[in-house]
Amino acid sequence: MAPWGDAKLFCILFITCYYCCMVTFAEIPMDCCLSVANKTIDKSKVTDYRQQIKGQGCLIDAMIFVTRVKRKLCVPSDEPWVHELVKHVYFRKKFCKKHNYRPSRCNELNHE
Ligand SMILES: *[C@@H]1O[C@H](CO)[C@@H](O)[C@H](O)[C@H]1NC(C)=O
């Protein structure tokens, strides 16, 4: 095979791959939960939460809890324990913002 044949083939493969990856990432953002686990989380470990809504770029509904070590946990958004935990984190964030993150239990929170 001529050297050009190889280069062209490589180029086509590369472009195809690149295009596929772009399309995949455009359809499903990388931080989407693909499944949820109904496994309770210790509330002292959670620093933040975010709701994922089906149809807004993601395939399923989910609640995402962010832990101190920045891990993201995907849990069902319709479980009572999840609502309790969201409330807890919401009020703690509000409390911490009001107190300029000075209390020790606010150390782990983002200052955004
Ligand atoms: C999810 O977990 C909670 C707490 O452990 C439990 O009460 C509930 O029944 C579970 N739900 C399902 C659908 O398994």
mmCIF file of C-alpha atoms and ligand atoms in Angstrom:
data_model
loop_
_atom_site.group_PDB
_atom_site.id
_atom_site.type_symbol
_atom_site.label_atom_id
_atom_site.label_comp_id
_atom_site.label_asym_id
_atom_site.label_seq_id
_atom_site.Cartn_x
_atom_site.Cartn_y
_atom_site.Cartn_z
ATOM 1 C CA MET A 1 0.000 0.000 0.000
ATOM 2 C CA ALA A 2 1.225 3.480 -0.798
ATOM 3 C CA PRO A 3 2.187 5.573 2.213
ATOM 4 C CA TRP A 4 -0.568 8.007 1.310
ATOM 5 C CA GLY A 5 -3.188 5.281 1.610
ATOM 6 C CA ASP A 6 -2.307 4.758 5.254
ATOM 7 C CA ALA A 7 -2.341 8.434 6.033
ATOM 8 C CA LYS A 8 -5.701 8.922 4.370
ATOM 9 C CA LEU A 9 -7.228 5.961 6.180
ATOM 10 C CA PHE A 10 -5.902 7.201 9.472
ATOM 11 C CA CYS A 11 -7.294 10.625 8.747
ATOM 12 C CA ILE A 12 -10.739 9.315 7.932
ATOM 13 C CA LEU A 13 -10.785 7.174 11.064
ATOM 14 C CA PHE A 14 -9.680 10.103 13.160
ATOM 15 C CA ILE A 15 -12.291 12.445 11.737
ATOM 16 C CA THR A 16 -15.033 9.847 12.141
ATOM 17 C CA CYS A 17 -14.061 9.196 15.742
ATOM 18 C CA TYR A 18 -13.802 12.855 16.519
ATOM 19 C CA TYR A 19 -17.207 13.525 15.022
ATOM 20 C CA CYS A 20 -18.823 10.644 16.907
ATOM 21 C CA CYS A 21 -17.373 11.804 20.192
ATOM 22 C CA MET A 22 -18.588 15.333 19.637
ATOM 23 C CA VAL A 23 -22.094 14.132 18.873
ATOM 24 C CA THR A 24 -22.183 11.843 21.900
ATOM 25 C CA PHE A 25 -20.981 14.550 24.238
ATOM 26 C CA ALA A 26 -23.399 17.040 22.792
ATOM 27 C CA GLU A 27 -26.334 14.734 23.445
ATOM 28 C CA ILE A 28 -25.404 13.492 26.909
ATOM 29 C CA PRO A 29 -23.344 15.852 29.048
ATOM 30 C CA MET A 30 -20.600 13.936 30.806
ATOM 31 C CA ASP A 31 -21.904 14.687 34.278
ATOM 32 C CA CYS A 32 -25.328 13.125 33.729
ATOM 33 C CA CYS A 33 -26.405 10.358 36.059
ATOM 34 C CA LEU A 34 -27.052 7.281 33.967
ATOM 35 C CA SER A 35 -28.570 5.333 36.852
ATOM 36 C CA VAL A 36 -29.542 5.942 40.460
ATOM 37 C CA ALA A 37 -28.905 3.988 43.652
ATOM 38 C CA ASN A 38 -31.329 4.162 46.575
ATOM 39 C CA LYS A 39 -28.554 4.040 49.124
ATOM 40 C CA THR A 40 -28.808 6.482 52.023
ATOM 41 C CA ILE A 41 -25.880 8.841 52.538
ATOM 42 C CA ASP A 42 -24.663 10.255 55.815
ATOM 43 C CA LYS A 43 -25.743 13.886 55.832
ATOM 44 C CA SER A 44 -22.456 15.094 57.258
ATOM 45 C CA LYS A 45 -20.758 13.883 54.076
ATOM 46 C CA VAL A 46 -22.897 15.912 51.692
ATOM 47 C CA THR A 47 -21.867 19.450 50.819
ATOM 48 C CA ASP A 48 -24.089 20.189 47.850
ATOM 49 C CA TYR A 49 -26.826 18.857 45.626
ATOM 50 C CA ARG A 50 -28.172 19.375 42.147
ATOM 51 C CA GLN A 51 -31.313 18.139 40.472
ATOM 52 C CA GLN A 52 -31.074 16.406 37.152
ATOM 53 C CA ILE A 53 -34.212 16.591 35.071
ATOM 54 C CA LYS A 54 -35.017 14.087 32.380
ATOM 55 C CA GLY A 55 -35.164 15.624 28.938
ATOM 56 C CA GLN A 56 -32.806 18.489 29.723
ATOM 57 C CA GLY A 57 -29.824 16.797 28.171
ATOM 58 C CA CYS A 58 -29.993 13.766 30.468
ATOM 59 C CA LEU A 59 -31.820 10.480 30.113
ATOM 60 C CA ILE A 60 -33.285 10.095 33.613
ATOM 61 C CA ASP A 61 -34.516 12.099 36.606
ATOM 62 C CA ALA A 62 -32.100 12.063 39.498
ATOM 63 C CA MET A 63 -30.805 13.971 42.463
ATOM 64 C CA ILE A 64 -27.061 14.424 42.568
ATOM 65 C CA PHE A 65 -25.397 14.759 45.960
ATOM 66 C CA VAL A 66 -21.867 16.085 46.077
ATOM 67 C CA THR A 67 -19.731 14.842 48.945
ATOM 68 C CA ARG A 68 -16.811 16.447 50.764
ATOM 69 C CA VAL A 69 -14.362 14.628 48.557
ATOM 70 C CA LYS A 70 -16.192 16.018 45.480
ATOM 71 C CA ARG A 71 -17.695 12.688 44.602
ATOM 72 C CA LYS A 72 -21.061 12.808 42.886
ATOM 73 C CA LEU A 73 -23.718 10.343 43.965
ATOM 74 C CA CYS A 74 -26.805 9.692 41.889
ATOM 75 C CA VAL A 75 -29.923 8.947 43.898
ATOM 76 C CA PRO A 76 -33.651 8.792 43.093
ATOM 77 C CA SER A 77 -35.249 12.234 43.273
ATOM 78 C CA ASP A 78 -38.571 10.875 44.565
ATOM 79 C CA GLU A 79 -37.473 9.158 47.794
ATOM 80 C CA PRO A 80 -38.485 10.782 51.122
ATOM 81 C CA TRP A 81 -34.964 10.443 52.573
ATOM 82 C CA VAL A 82 -33.621 12.321 49.547
ATOM 83 C CA HIS A 83 -36.018 15.220 50.151
ATOM 84 C CA GLU A 84 -34.952 15.347 53.800
ATOM 85 C CA LEU A 85 -31.298 15.446 52.848
ATOM 86 C CA VAL A 86 -31.870 18.146 50.221
ATOM 87 C CA LYS A 87 -33.657 20.244 52.841
ATOM 88 C CA HIS A 88 -30.838 19.735 55.291
ATOM 89 C CA VAL A 89 -28.165 20.751 52.791
ATOM 90 C CA TYR A 90 -30.245 23.680 51.553
ATOM 91 C CA PHE A 91 -30.649 25.149 55.027
ATOM 92 C CA ARG A 92 -27.035 24.558 55.937
ATOM 93 C CA LYS A 93 -25.910 26.352 52.762
ATOM 94 C CA LYS A 94 -28.229 29.238 53.573
ATOM 95 C CA PHE A 95 -26.995 29.366 57.153
ATOM 96 C CA CYS A 96 -23.362 29.325 56.036
ATOM 97 C CA LYS A 97 -23.844 32.033 53.463
ATOM 98 C CA LYS A 98 -25.459 34.245 56.090
ATOM 99 C CA HIS A 99 -22.519 33.711 58.421
ATOM 100 C CA ASN A 100 -19.874 34.154 55.730
ATOM 101 C CA TYR A 101 -18.795 30.512 56.036
ATOM 102 C CA ARG A 102 -17.159 31.217 59.397
ATOM 103 C CA PRO A 103 -18.768 28.435 61.495
ATOM 104 C CA SER A 104 -16.669 25.293 61.462
ATOM 105 C CA ARG A 105 -19.402 23.226 59.890
ATOM 106 C CA CYS A 106 -19.186 25.513 56.846
ATOM 107 C CA ASN A 107 -15.524 24.767 56.151
ATOM 108 C CA GLU A 108 -16.280 22.181 53.538
ATOM 109 C CA LEU A 109 -18.730 24.229 51.521
ATOM 110 C CA ASN A 110 -18.006 26.073 48.345
ATOM 111 C CA HIS A 111 -18.061 29.810 48.690
ATOM 112 C CA GLU A 112 -19.867 30.421 45.447
HETATM 113 C C1 LIG B 1 -35.115 3.475 49.442
HETATM 114 O O1 LIG B 1 -34.424 3.541 50.672
HETATM 115 C C2 LIG B 1 -35.235 3.956 51.754
HETATM 116 C C3 LIG B 1 -34.326 4.123 52.964
HETATM 117 O O2 LIG B 1 -33.465 3.025 53.138
HETATM 118 C C4 LIG B 1 -36.360 2.953 51.981
HETATM 119 O O3 LIG B 1 -37.158 3.357 53.056
HETATM 120 C C5 LIG B 1 -37.171 2.866 50.705
HETATM 121 O O4 LIG B 1 -38.183 1.880 50.848
HETATM 122 C C6 LIG B 1 -36.294 2.535 49.519
HETATM 123 N N1 LIG B 1 -37.094 2.595 48.303
HETATM 124 C C7 LIG B 1 -37.068 1.667 47.348
HETATM 125 C C8 LIG B 1 -37.914 1.930 46.155
HETATM 126 O O5 LIG B 1 -36.397 0.661 47.450
#
